Amino acid sequence: MRQAKTIYDCLFDARRKLPSPDAEILTATALGLEKSALYAFPEKPVSNKEAERHKDWLSRRIIGEPFAYIRGETEFWGLNLIVNPGVLVPRPETETLIECALSLIDKDSEVLDLGTGSGAIALALAQETNARITAVDIQPECVDLCTLNADRLGLNVKVNISDWFTNISSSFDLIVSNPPYIATNDPHLTHDGLAFEPLIALEAGVDGLESIRTVVKESPAYLRSGGHLLIEHGHDQREQVTSLFATSGFTKIENTADISGTPRVCSGTKP
Ligand SMILES: C[S@@+](CC[C@H](N)C(=O)[O-])C[C@H]1O[C@@H](n2cnc3c(N)ncnc32)[C@H](O)[C@@H]1O
């Protein structure tokens, strides 16, 4: 009879194939353990089901599938969000946009999140404020997932399908968006984990600015006077995005860098 695998066997296998701390995190999660249990009880046998899950997760992670898809959930702004390959995995740098938004929201604000994906931005703002929040996305999968995440977290967000502003009929105090901003021929699209994520969430025409151009150009019509637009953009797009804000008549244009010092968010006010 074959001996059951132990926690140590699983960890050893993962460490041969993945860097640290990925190997430890994947092993602990697949086996349903705290990370400390990997070291406390290494000789403990794991069930066949756990061993199979560990093997499956390891083989998927090795070929670059994001851990968030394998696990089916991720953390953003302290919120546990369900994710699947139909939506972008929320990124830590998007928390910069949340910080900027929080400095502009008051209790009476009406906020629109364009291209909500899993609902990361809308739900973080709903968690932190009493603002009335609408979230839209062009993909039905995103509308469904944002709704599911809002229900699970008990957060109040109105979710609709919309191709940017096509289904929007009211005006807002703040519009926020992390739109697609990678150029069509950018080699990153086919590398790393990005190849596993929906192209519609990433790619934005030959210069990567197609979506940002549309959102910046159309936003003034949906903003109240004195309202703000906040857009996340690519690491090398600060100047072009700033100039798009100016062309659309925004004032008080500001740029904010993310935690790594990379220019990441552009904001402007409708006069
Ligand atoms: C970069 S992802 C951001 C997702 C989420 N807001 C986040 O920060 O994790 C861009 C999102 O925009 C959506 N999107 C792309 N084109 C769109 C369009 N024309 N109208 C509305 N949403 C769109 C995609 O489906 C995707 O969910």
PDB file of C-alpha atoms and ligand atoms in Angstrom:
ATOM      1  CA  MET A   1       0.000   0.000   0.000  1.00  0.00           C
ATOM      2  CA  ARG A   2       1.331   3.461  -0.919  1.00  0.00           C
ATOM      3  CA  GLN A   3       2.094   5.677   2.045  1.00  0.00           C
ATOM      4  CA  ALA A   4      -0.052   8.797   2.376  1.00  0.00           C
ATOM      5  CA  LYS A   5       1.688  12.052   1.499  1.00  0.00           C
ATOM      6  CA  THR A   6       2.614  14.293   4.401  1.00  0.00           C
ATOM      7  CA  ILE A   7       2.547  18.054   4.747  1.00  0.00           C
ATOM      8  CA  TYR A   8       6.332  17.940   4.370  1.00  0.00           C
ATOM      9  CA  ASP A   9       6.081  16.013   1.030  1.00  0.00           C
ATOM     10  CA  CYS A  10       3.694  18.617  -0.375  1.00  0.00           C
ATOM     11  CA  LEU A  11       5.834  21.531   0.774  1.00  0.00           C
ATOM     12  CA  PHE A  12       9.008  19.890  -0.542  1.00  0.00           C
ATOM     13  CA  ASP A  13       7.389  19.370  -3.951  1.00  0.00           C
ATOM     14  CA  ALA A  14       6.101  22.960  -4.082  1.00  0.00           C
ATOM     15  CA  ARG A  15       9.488  24.394  -3.095  1.00  0.00           C
ATOM     16  CA  ARG A  16      11.195  22.535  -5.934  1.00  0.00           C
ATOM     17  CA  LYS A  17       8.859  24.174  -8.445  1.00  0.00           C
ATOM     18  CA  LEU A  18       7.914  27.582  -7.041  1.00  0.00           C
ATOM     19  CA  PRO A  19       9.780  30.435  -5.374  1.00  0.00           C
ATOM     20  CA  SER A  20       9.188  31.379  -1.749  1.00  0.00           C
ATOM     21  CA  PRO A  21       6.753  32.525  -0.395  1.00  0.00           C
ATOM     22  CA  ASP A  22       4.476  31.286  -3.240  1.00  0.00           C
ATOM     23  CA  ALA A  23       5.297  27.652  -2.414  1.00  0.00           C
ATOM     24  CA  GLU A  24       4.323  28.038   1.234  1.00  0.00           C
ATOM     25  CA  ILE A  25       1.167  30.079   0.564  1.00  0.00           C
ATOM     26  CA  LEU A  26      -0.079  27.677  -2.123  1.00  0.00           C
ATOM     27  CA  THR A  27       0.641  24.622   0.014  1.00  0.00           C
ATOM     28  CA  ALA A  28      -0.991  25.991   3.151  1.00  0.00           C
ATOM     29  CA  THR A  29      -4.096  27.169   1.233  1.00  0.00           C
ATOM     30  CA  ALA A  30      -4.477  23.939  -0.778  1.00  0.00           C
ATOM     31  CA  LEU A  31      -4.228  21.887   2.416  1.00  0.00           C
ATOM     32  CA  GLY A  32      -6.567  24.214   4.305  1.00  0.00           C
ATOM     33  CA  LEU A  33      -3.905  25.087   6.899  1.00  0.00           C
ATOM     34  CA  GLU A  34      -2.413  28.169   8.510  1.00  0.00           C
ATOM     35  CA  LYS A  35       1.144  28.763   7.254  1.00  0.00           C
ATOM     36  CA  SER A  36       2.521  28.034  10.724  1.00  0.00           C
ATOM     37  CA  ALA A  37       1.018  24.488  10.600  1.00  0.00           C
ATOM     38  CA  LEU A  38       3.377  23.642   7.716  1.00  0.00           C
ATOM     39  CA  TYR A  39       6.258  23.775  10.167  1.00  0.00           C
ATOM     40  CA  ALA A  40       4.455  22.674  13.326  1.00  0.00           C
ATOM     41  CA  PHE A  41       3.233  19.272  11.998  1.00  0.00           C
ATOM     42  CA  PRO A  42       5.314  18.429   8.895  1.00  0.00           C
ATOM     43  CA  GLU A  43       4.919  14.670   9.373  1.00  0.00           C
ATOM     44  CA  LYS A  44       1.087  14.840   9.431  1.00  0.00           C
ATOM     45  CA  PRO A  45      -0.501  12.849   6.549  1.00  0.00           C
ATOM     46  CA  VAL A  46      -2.779  14.732   4.144  1.00  0.00           C
ATOM     47  CA  SER A  47      -5.935  13.207   2.642  1.00  0.00           C
ATOM     48  CA  ASN A  48      -5.989  12.003  -0.975  1.00  0.00           C
ATOM     49  CA  LYS A  49      -8.351  14.858  -1.818  1.00  0.00           C
ATOM     50  CA  GLU A  50      -5.962  17.452  -0.331  1.00  0.00           C
ATOM     51  CA  ALA A  51      -2.970  15.874  -2.085  1.00  0.00           C
ATOM     52  CA  GLU A  52      -4.835  15.933  -5.430  1.00  0.00           C
ATOM     53  CA  ARG A  53      -5.869  19.561  -4.936  1.00  0.00           C
ATOM     54  CA  HIS A  54      -2.281  20.507  -4.059  1.00  0.00           C
ATOM     55  CA  LYS A  55      -0.978  18.752  -7.198  1.00  0.00           C
ATOM     56  CA  ASP A  56      -3.599  20.417  -9.417  1.00  0.00           C
ATOM     57  CA  TRP A  57      -2.978  23.898  -7.962  1.00  0.00           C
ATOM     58  CA  LEU A  58       0.788  23.466  -8.272  1.00  0.00           C
ATOM     59  CA  SER A  59       0.607  22.461 -11.926  1.00  0.00           C
ATOM     60  CA  ARG A  60      -1.637  25.459 -12.708  1.00  0.00           C
ATOM     61  CA  ARG A  61       0.556  27.925 -10.794  1.00  0.00           C
ATOM     62  CA  ILE A  62       3.734  26.656 -12.503  1.00  0.00           C
ATOM     63  CA  ILE A  63       2.381  27.669 -15.913  1.00  0.00           C
ATOM     64  CA  GLY A  64       1.627  31.158 -14.588  1.00  0.00           C
ATOM     65  CA  GLU A  65      -2.085  31.080 -13.724  1.00  0.00           C
ATOM     66  CA  PRO A  66      -2.700  33.803 -11.115  1.00  0.00           C
ATOM     67  CA  PHE A  67      -3.117  32.338  -7.631  1.00  0.00           C
ATOM     68  CA  ALA A  68      -6.293  34.394  -7.218  1.00  0.00           C
ATOM     69  CA  TYR A  69      -7.984  32.410 -10.045  1.00  0.00           C
ATOM     70  CA  ILE A  70      -6.750  29.077  -8.686  1.00  0.00           C
ATOM     71  CA  ARG A  71      -8.035  29.894  -5.232  1.00  0.00           C
ATOM     72  CA  GLY A  72     -11.139  31.717  -6.519  1.00  0.00           C
ATOM     73  CA  GLU A  73     -10.659  34.707  -4.227  1.00  0.00           C
ATOM     74  CA  THR A  74      -8.307  37.552  -3.434  1.00  0.00           C
ATOM     75  CA  GLU A  75      -7.823  40.435  -1.001  1.00  0.00           C
ATOM     76  CA  PHE A  76      -8.278  44.063  -1.979  1.00  0.00           C
ATOM     77  CA  TRP A  77      -8.383  46.949   0.497  1.00  0.00           C
ATOM     78  CA  GLY A  78      -8.881  44.366   3.257  1.00  0.00           C
ATOM     79  CA  LEU A  79     -11.937  42.921   1.500  1.00  0.00           C
ATOM     80  CA  ASN A  80     -12.170  39.286   0.490  1.00  0.00           C
ATOM     81  CA  LEU A  81     -13.384  39.248  -3.131  1.00  0.00           C
ATOM     82  CA  ILE A  82     -14.494  36.289  -5.244  1.00  0.00           C
ATOM     83  CA  VAL A  83     -12.704  36.355  -8.599  1.00  0.00           C
ATOM     84  CA  ASN A  84     -12.761  34.185 -11.719  1.00  0.00           C
ATOM     85  CA  PRO A  85     -11.033  34.309 -15.115  1.00  0.00           C
ATOM     86  CA  GLY A  86     -13.853  36.526 -16.460  1.00  0.00           C
ATOM     87  CA  VAL A  87     -12.573  39.467 -14.391  1.00  0.00           C
ATOM     88  CA  LEU A  88      -9.249  41.194 -13.778  1.00  0.00           C
ATOM     89  CA  VAL A  89      -7.497  40.272 -10.543  1.00  0.00           C
ATOM     90  CA  PRO A  90      -7.547  43.522  -8.504  1.00  0.00           C
ATOM     91  CA  ARG A  91      -4.035  44.940  -8.087  1.00  0.00           C
ATOM     92  CA  PRO A  92      -2.450  46.555  -5.012  1.00  0.00           C
ATOM     93  CA  GLU A  93      -1.576  49.685  -7.038  1.00  0.00           C
ATOM     94  CA  THR A  94      -5.304  50.363  -7.483  1.00  0.00           C
ATOM     95  CA  GLU A  95      -5.435  51.112  -3.758  1.00  0.00           C
ATOM     96  CA  THR A  96      -3.807  54.460  -4.695  1.00  0.00           C
ATOM     97  CA  LEU A  97      -7.003  55.324  -6.574  1.00  0.00           C
ATOM     98  CA  ILE A  98      -9.034  54.440  -3.465  1.00  0.00           C
ATOM     99  CA  GLU A  99      -6.920  56.757  -1.304  1.00  0.00           C
ATOM    100  CA  CYS A 100      -7.375  59.613  -3.798  1.00  0.00           C
ATOM    101  CA  ALA A 101     -11.139  58.961  -3.999  1.00  0.00           C
ATOM    102  CA  LEU A 102     -11.565  58.914  -0.217  1.00  0.00           C
ATOM    103  CA  SER A 103     -10.053  62.388   0.009  1.00  0.00           C
ATOM    104  CA  LEU A 104     -12.805  63.666  -2.333  1.00  0.00           C
ATOM    105  CA  ILE A 105     -15.911  61.865  -1.084  1.00  0.00           C
ATOM    106  CA  ASP A 106     -18.307  63.212   1.509  1.00  0.00           C
ATOM    107  CA  LYS A 107     -21.468  61.630   2.898  1.00  0.00           C
ATOM    108  CA  ASP A 108     -23.717  63.077   0.184  1.00  0.00           C
ATOM    109  CA  SER A 109     -21.474  62.132  -2.749  1.00  0.00           C
ATOM    110  CA  GLU A 110     -22.747  60.171  -5.720  1.00  0.00           C
ATOM    111  CA  VAL A 111     -19.983  58.102  -7.245  1.00  0.00           C
ATOM    112  CA  LEU A 112     -19.686  56.165 -10.510  1.00  0.00           C
ATOM    113  CA  ASP A 113     -17.129  53.345 -10.978  1.00  0.00           C
ATOM    114  CA  LEU A 114     -16.602  52.687 -14.697  1.00  0.00           C
ATOM    115  CA  GLY A 115     -15.339  49.197 -15.611  1.00  0.00           C
ATOM    116  CA  THR A 116     -15.891  47.699 -12.187  1.00  0.00           C
ATOM    117  CA  GLY A 117     -14.693  44.122 -12.844  1.00  0.00           C
ATOM    118  CA  SER A 118     -14.956  42.225  -9.545  1.00  0.00           C
ATOM    119  CA  GLY A 119     -16.281  45.426  -7.948  1.00  0.00           C
ATOM    120  CA  ALA A 120     -12.982  46.102  -6.174  1.00  0.00           C
ATOM    121  CA  ILE A 121     -13.072  49.912  -6.339  1.00  0.00           C
ATOM    122  CA  ALA A 122     -16.821  50.357  -5.842  1.00  0.00           C
ATOM    123  CA  LEU A 123     -16.876  47.946  -2.887  1.00  0.00           C
ATOM    124  CA  ALA A 124     -13.834  49.477  -1.176  1.00  0.00           C
ATOM    125  CA  LEU A 125     -15.506  52.906  -1.422  1.00  0.00           C
ATOM    126  CA  ALA A 126     -18.811  51.475  -0.173  1.00  0.00           C
ATOM    127  CA  GLN A 127     -16.960  49.939   2.762  1.00  0.00           C
ATOM    128  CA  GLU A 128     -15.325  53.237   3.725  1.00  0.00           C
ATOM    129  CA  THR A 129     -18.057  55.806   3.052  1.00  0.00           C
ATOM    130  CA  ASN A 130     -21.800  56.431   2.976  1.00  0.00           C
ATOM    131  CA  ALA A 131     -21.628  57.644  -0.633  1.00  0.00           C
ATOM    132  CA  ARG A 132     -24.213  56.369  -3.128  1.00  0.00           C
ATOM    133  CA  ILE A 133     -22.225  54.227  -5.513  1.00  0.00           C
ATOM    134  CA  THR A 134     -23.027  52.977  -9.010  1.00  0.00           C
ATOM    135  CA  ALA A 135     -20.743  50.444 -10.694  1.00  0.00           C
ATOM    136  CA  VAL A 136     -20.890  49.505 -14.379  1.00  0.00           C
ATOM    137  CA  ASP A 137     -19.071  47.153 -16.708  1.00  0.00           C
ATOM    138  CA  ILE A 138     -19.496  46.072 -20.323  1.00  0.00           C
ATOM    139  CA  GLN A 139     -19.137  42.398 -19.387  1.00  0.00           C
ATOM    140  CA  PRO A 140     -22.138  40.545 -17.891  1.00  0.00           C
ATOM    141  CA  GLU A 141     -19.677  38.301 -15.945  1.00  0.00           C
ATOM    142  CA  CYS A 142     -18.387  41.407 -14.146  1.00  0.00           C
ATOM    143  CA  VAL A 143     -21.869  42.684 -13.351  1.00  0.00           C
ATOM    144  CA  ASP A 144     -22.736  39.251 -11.889  1.00  0.00           C
ATOM    145  CA  LEU A 145     -19.532  38.989  -9.875  1.00  0.00           C
ATOM    146  CA  CYS A 146     -19.675  42.549  -8.540  1.00  0.00           C
ATOM    147  CA  THR A 147     -23.270  41.882  -7.458  1.00  0.00           C
ATOM    148  CA  LEU A 148     -22.239  38.618  -5.782  1.00  0.00           C
ATOM    149  CA  ASN A 149     -19.334  40.293  -3.964  1.00  0.00           C
ATOM    150  CA  ALA A 150     -21.553  43.170  -2.820  1.00  0.00           C
ATOM    151  CA  ASP A 151     -24.158  40.711  -1.464  1.00  0.00           C
ATOM    152  CA  ARG A 152     -21.566  38.582   0.330  1.00  0.00           C
ATOM    153  CA  LEU A 153     -19.994  41.633   1.937  1.00  0.00           C
ATOM    154  CA  GLY A 154     -23.328  43.275   2.708  1.00  0.00           C
ATOM    155  CA  LEU A 155     -22.303  46.425   0.831  1.00  0.00           C
ATOM    156  CA  ASN A 156     -24.700  48.642  -1.037  1.00  0.00           C
ATOM    157  CA  VAL A 157     -23.672  49.272  -4.663  1.00  0.00           C
ATOM    158  CA  LYS A 158     -25.979  49.689  -7.665  1.00  0.00           C
ATOM    159  CA  VAL A 159     -24.569  47.494 -10.458  1.00  0.00           C
ATOM    160  CA  ASN A 160     -25.454  47.814 -14.162  1.00  0.00           C
ATOM    161  CA  ILE A 161     -24.213  46.733 -17.539  1.00  0.00           C
ATOM    162  CA  SER A 162     -22.966  49.651 -19.651  1.00  0.00           C
ATOM    163  CA  ASP A 163     -20.517  50.349 -22.454  1.00  0.00           C
ATOM    164  CA  TRP A 164     -18.841  53.226 -20.578  1.00  0.00           C
ATOM    165  CA  PHE A 165     -21.650  55.843 -20.368  1.00  0.00           C
ATOM    166  CA  THR A 166     -24.254  54.302 -22.705  1.00  0.00           C
ATOM    167  CA  ASN A 167     -26.589  53.253 -19.846  1.00  0.00           C
ATOM    168  CA  ILE A 168     -25.855  56.205 -17.586  1.00  0.00           C
ATOM    169  CA  SER A 169     -28.488  58.908 -17.385  1.00  0.00           C
ATOM    170  CA  SER A 170     -27.684  60.810 -14.165  1.00  0.00           C
ATOM    171  CA  SER A 171     -24.762  62.956 -13.025  1.00  0.00           C
ATOM    172  CA  PHE A 172     -22.177  62.338 -10.318  1.00  0.00           C
ATOM    173  CA  ASP A 173     -19.875  64.136  -7.892  1.00  0.00           C
ATOM    174  CA  LEU A 174     -17.056  61.693  -8.595  1.00  0.00           C
ATOM    175  CA  ILE A 175     -16.269  59.336 -11.459  1.00  0.00           C
ATOM    176  CA  VAL A 176     -13.538  56.756 -10.843  1.00  0.00           C
ATOM    177  CA  SER A 177     -12.108  54.277 -13.304  1.00  0.00           C
ATOM    178  CA  ASN A 178      -9.320  51.785 -13.719  1.00  0.00           C
ATOM    179  CA  PRO A 179      -9.875  51.214 -17.438  1.00  0.00           C
ATOM    180  CA  PRO A 180      -7.830  48.968 -19.736  1.00  0.00           C
ATOM    181  CA  TYR A 181      -4.562  50.765 -20.580  1.00  0.00           C
ATOM    182  CA  ILE A 182      -2.131  48.333 -22.244  1.00  0.00           C
ATOM    183  CA  ALA A 183      -1.164  48.806 -25.902  1.00  0.00           C
ATOM    184  CA  THR A 184      -2.252  46.059 -28.327  1.00  0.00           C
ATOM    185  CA  ASN A 185       1.291  45.040 -29.249  1.00  0.00           C
ATOM    186  CA  ASP A 186       2.684  45.144 -25.697  1.00  0.00           C
ATOM    187  CA  PRO A 187       4.501  41.807 -25.202  1.00  0.00           C
ATOM    188  CA  HIS A 188       3.393  41.707 -21.539  1.00  0.00           C
ATOM    189  CA  LEU A 189      -0.108  40.798 -22.719  1.00  0.00           C
ATOM    190  CA  THR A 190       1.054  37.315 -23.646  1.00  0.00           C
ATOM    191  CA  HIS A 191       3.454  36.869 -20.726  1.00  0.00           C
ATOM    192  CA  ASP A 192       3.266  36.304 -17.017  1.00  0.00           C
ATOM    193  CA  GLY A 193      -0.198  35.993 -15.532  1.00  0.00           C
ATOM    194  CA  LEU A 194      -1.698  38.542 -17.960  1.00  0.00           C
ATOM    195  CA  ALA A 195      -2.316  35.866 -20.608  1.00  0.00           C
ATOM    196  CA  PHE A 196      -4.850  34.305 -18.207  1.00  0.00           C
ATOM    197  CA  GLU A 197      -6.808  37.528 -17.686  1.00  0.00           C
ATOM    198  CA  PRO A 198      -9.569  38.832 -20.007  1.00  0.00           C
ATOM    199  CA  LEU A 199      -8.109  40.874 -22.868  1.00  0.00           C
ATOM    200  CA  ILE A 200     -11.050  43.279 -22.673  1.00  0.00           C
ATOM    201  CA  ALA A 201      -9.892  44.251 -19.163  1.00  0.00           C
ATOM    202  CA  LEU A 202      -6.330  44.978 -20.294  1.00  0.00           C
ATOM    203  CA  GLU A 203      -5.953  46.035 -23.892  1.00  0.00           C
ATOM    204  CA  ALA A 204      -6.780  49.521 -25.162  1.00  0.00           C
ATOM    205  CA  GLY A 205      -5.732  50.050 -28.792  1.00  0.00           C
ATOM    206  CA  VAL A 206      -2.419  50.817 -30.441  1.00  0.00           C
ATOM    207  CA  ASP A 207      -1.257  53.342 -27.831  1.00  0.00           C
ATOM    208  CA  GLY A 208      -3.069  51.849 -24.823  1.00  0.00           C
ATOM    209  CA  LEU A 209      -5.055  55.066 -24.412  1.00  0.00           C
ATOM    210  CA  GLU A 210      -8.250  54.258 -26.310  1.00  0.00           C
ATOM    211  CA  SER A 211     -10.394  53.632 -23.208  1.00  0.00           C
ATOM    212  CA  ILE A 212      -8.889  56.475 -21.177  1.00  0.00           C
ATOM    213  CA  ARG A 213      -9.484  58.855 -24.114  1.00  0.00           C
ATOM    214  CA  THR A 214     -13.181  57.899 -24.250  1.00  0.00           C
ATOM    215  CA  VAL A 215     -13.701  58.111 -20.482  1.00  0.00           C
ATOM    216  CA  VAL A 216     -11.928  61.479 -20.113  1.00  0.00           C
ATOM    217  CA  LYS A 217     -13.714  62.978 -23.121  1.00  0.00           C
ATOM    218  CA  GLU A 218     -17.207  61.832 -22.072  1.00  0.00           C
ATOM    219  CA  SER A 219     -16.967  62.312 -18.298  1.00  0.00           C
ATOM    220  CA  PRO A 220     -17.708  66.080 -18.151  1.00  0.00           C
ATOM    221  CA  ALA A 221     -21.239  65.432 -19.449  1.00  0.00           C
ATOM    222  CA  TYR A 222     -21.880  63.140 -16.432  1.00  0.00           C
ATOM    223  CA  LEU A 223     -20.187  65.234 -13.738  1.00  0.00           C
ATOM    224  CA  ARG A 224     -21.780  67.994 -11.686  1.00  0.00           C
ATOM    225  CA  SER A 225     -19.984  71.316 -11.635  1.00  0.00           C
ATOM    226  CA  GLY A 226     -17.131  70.956  -9.112  1.00  0.00           C
ATOM    227  CA  GLY A 227     -17.189  67.165  -9.569  1.00  0.00           C
ATOM    228  CA  HIS A 228     -14.034  65.114 -10.015  1.00  0.00           C
ATOM    229  CA  LEU A 229     -12.652  62.477 -12.355  1.00  0.00           C
ATOM    230  CA  LEU A 230     -10.016  59.982 -11.154  1.00  0.00           C
ATOM    231  CA  ILE A 231      -8.325  57.641 -13.602  1.00  0.00           C
ATOM    232  CA  GLU A 232      -5.708  54.953 -13.049  1.00  0.00           C
ATOM    233  CA  HIS A 233      -3.188  54.756 -15.906  1.00  0.00           C
ATOM    234  CA  GLY A 234      -0.047  52.955 -17.058  1.00  0.00           C
ATOM    235  CA  HIS A 235       3.432  53.662 -15.688  1.00  0.00           C
ATOM    236  CA  ASP A 236       4.438  55.734 -18.739  1.00  0.00           C
ATOM    237  CA  GLN A 237       1.137  57.482 -19.517  1.00  0.00           C
ATOM    238  CA  ARG A 238       1.151  60.377 -17.041  1.00  0.00           C
ATOM    239  CA  GLU A 239       1.886  63.127 -19.568  1.00  0.00           C
ATOM    240  CA  GLN A 240      -0.566  61.954 -22.201  1.00  0.00           C
ATOM    241  CA  VAL A 241      -3.356  61.421 -19.664  1.00  0.00           C
ATOM    242  CA  THR A 242      -2.720  64.813 -18.055  1.00  0.00           C
ATOM    243  CA  SER A 243      -2.972  66.425 -21.471  1.00  0.00           C
ATOM    244  CA  LEU A 244      -6.259  64.567 -22.194  1.00  0.00           C
ATOM    245  CA  PHE A 245      -7.685  65.952 -18.909  1.00  0.00           C
ATOM    246  CA  ALA A 246      -6.653  69.488 -19.922  1.00  0.00           C
ATOM    247  CA  THR A 247      -8.147  69.120 -23.413  1.00  0.00           C
ATOM    248  CA  SER A 248     -11.479  68.062 -21.879  1.00  0.00           C
ATOM    249  CA  GLY A 249     -11.561  71.238 -19.768  1.00  0.00           C
ATOM    250  CA  PHE A 250     -10.624  69.759 -16.371  1.00  0.00           C
ATOM    251  CA  THR A 251      -8.918  72.080 -13.890  1.00  0.00           C
ATOM    252  CA  LYS A 252      -6.841  71.381 -10.741  1.00  0.00           C
ATOM    253  CA  ILE A 253      -5.235  68.453 -12.546  1.00  0.00           C
ATOM    254  CA  GLU A 254      -3.073  66.385 -10.229  1.00  0.00           C
ATOM    255  CA  ASN A 255      -0.932  63.279 -10.536  1.00  0.00           C
ATOM    256  CA  THR A 256      -0.413  60.725  -7.789  1.00  0.00           C
ATOM    257  CA  ALA A 257       2.198  57.987  -7.647  1.00  0.00           C
ATOM    258  CA  ASP A 258       1.542  54.488  -6.311  1.00  0.00           C
ATOM    259  CA  ILE A 259       3.390  52.940  -3.386  1.00  0.00           C
ATOM    260  CA  SER A 260       6.352  52.057  -5.625  1.00  0.00           C
ATOM    261  CA  GLY A 261       6.683  55.706  -6.750  1.00  0.00           C
ATOM    262  CA  THR A 262       5.238  55.014 -10.229  1.00  0.00           C
ATOM    263  CA  PRO A 263       2.864  57.674 -11.616  1.00  0.00           C
ATOM    264  CA  ARG A 264      -0.527  55.933 -11.394  1.00  0.00           C
ATOM    265  CA  VAL A 265      -3.537  58.223 -10.963  1.00  0.00           C
ATOM    266  CA  CYS A 266      -4.625  61.423 -12.685  1.00  0.00           C
ATOM    267  CA  SER A 267      -7.376  63.564 -11.192  1.00  0.00           C
ATOM    268  CA  GLY A 268      -9.173  66.676 -12.348  1.00  0.00           C
ATOM    269  CA  THR A 269     -12.135  68.859 -11.443  1.00  0.00           C
ATOM    270  CA  LYS A 270     -14.977  69.973 -13.696  1.00  0.00           C
ATOM    271  CA  PRO A 271     -15.170  73.783 -13.344  1.00  0.00           C
TER     272      PRO A 271
HETATM  273  C1  LIG B   1      -8.441  47.080 -15.781  1.00  0.00           C
HETATM  274  S1  LIG B   1     -10.009  46.309 -15.508  1.00  0.00           S
HETATM  275  C2  LIG B   1     -10.442  47.015 -13.938  1.00  0.00           C
HETATM  276  C3  LIG B   1     -11.367  46.168 -13.122  1.00  0.00           C
HETATM  277  C4  LIG B   1     -11.593  46.705 -11.690  1.00  0.00           C
HETATM  278  N1  LIG B   1     -12.141  48.035 -11.705  1.00  0.00           N
HETATM  279  C5  LIG B   1     -10.288  46.694 -10.893  1.00  0.00           C
HETATM  280  O1  LIG B   1      -9.697  47.773 -10.693  1.00  0.00           O
HETATM  281  O2  LIG B   1      -9.852  45.611 -10.473  1.00  0.00           O
HETATM  282  C6  LIG B   1     -11.002  47.198 -16.663  1.00  0.00           C
HETATM  283  C7  LIG B   1     -12.489  46.862 -16.658  1.00  0.00           C
HETATM  284  O3  LIG B   1     -13.125  47.668 -17.659  1.00  0.00           O
HETATM  285  C8  LIG B   1     -14.122  46.903 -18.299  1.00  0.00           C
HETATM  286  N2  LIG B   1     -14.383  47.487 -19.604  1.00  0.00           N
HETATM  287  C9  LIG B   1     -13.645  47.383 -20.748  1.00  0.00           C
HETATM  288  N3  LIG B   1     -14.235  48.062 -21.743  1.00  0.00           N
HETATM  289  C10 LIG B   1     -15.354  48.620 -21.216  1.00  0.00           C
HETATM  290  C11 LIG B   1     -16.385  49.441 -21.764  1.00  0.00           C
HETATM  291  N4  LIG B   1     -16.385  49.820 -23.047  1.00  0.00           N
HETATM  292  N5  LIG B   1     -17.372  49.836 -20.950  1.00  0.00           N
HETATM  293  C12 LIG B   1     -17.400  49.453 -19.642  1.00  0.00           C
HETATM  294  N6  LIG B   1     -16.462  48.677 -19.069  1.00  0.00           N
HETATM  295  C13 LIG B   1     -15.441  48.264 -19.854  1.00  0.00           C
HETATM  296  C14 LIG B   1     -13.543  45.495 -18.343  1.00  0.00           C
HETATM  297  O4  LIG B   1     -14.556  44.524 -18.502  1.00  0.00           O
HETATM  298  C15 LIG B   1     -12.837  45.418 -16.998  1.00  0.00           C
HETATM  299  O5  LIG B   1     -13.657  44.881 -16.016  1.00  0.00           O
END
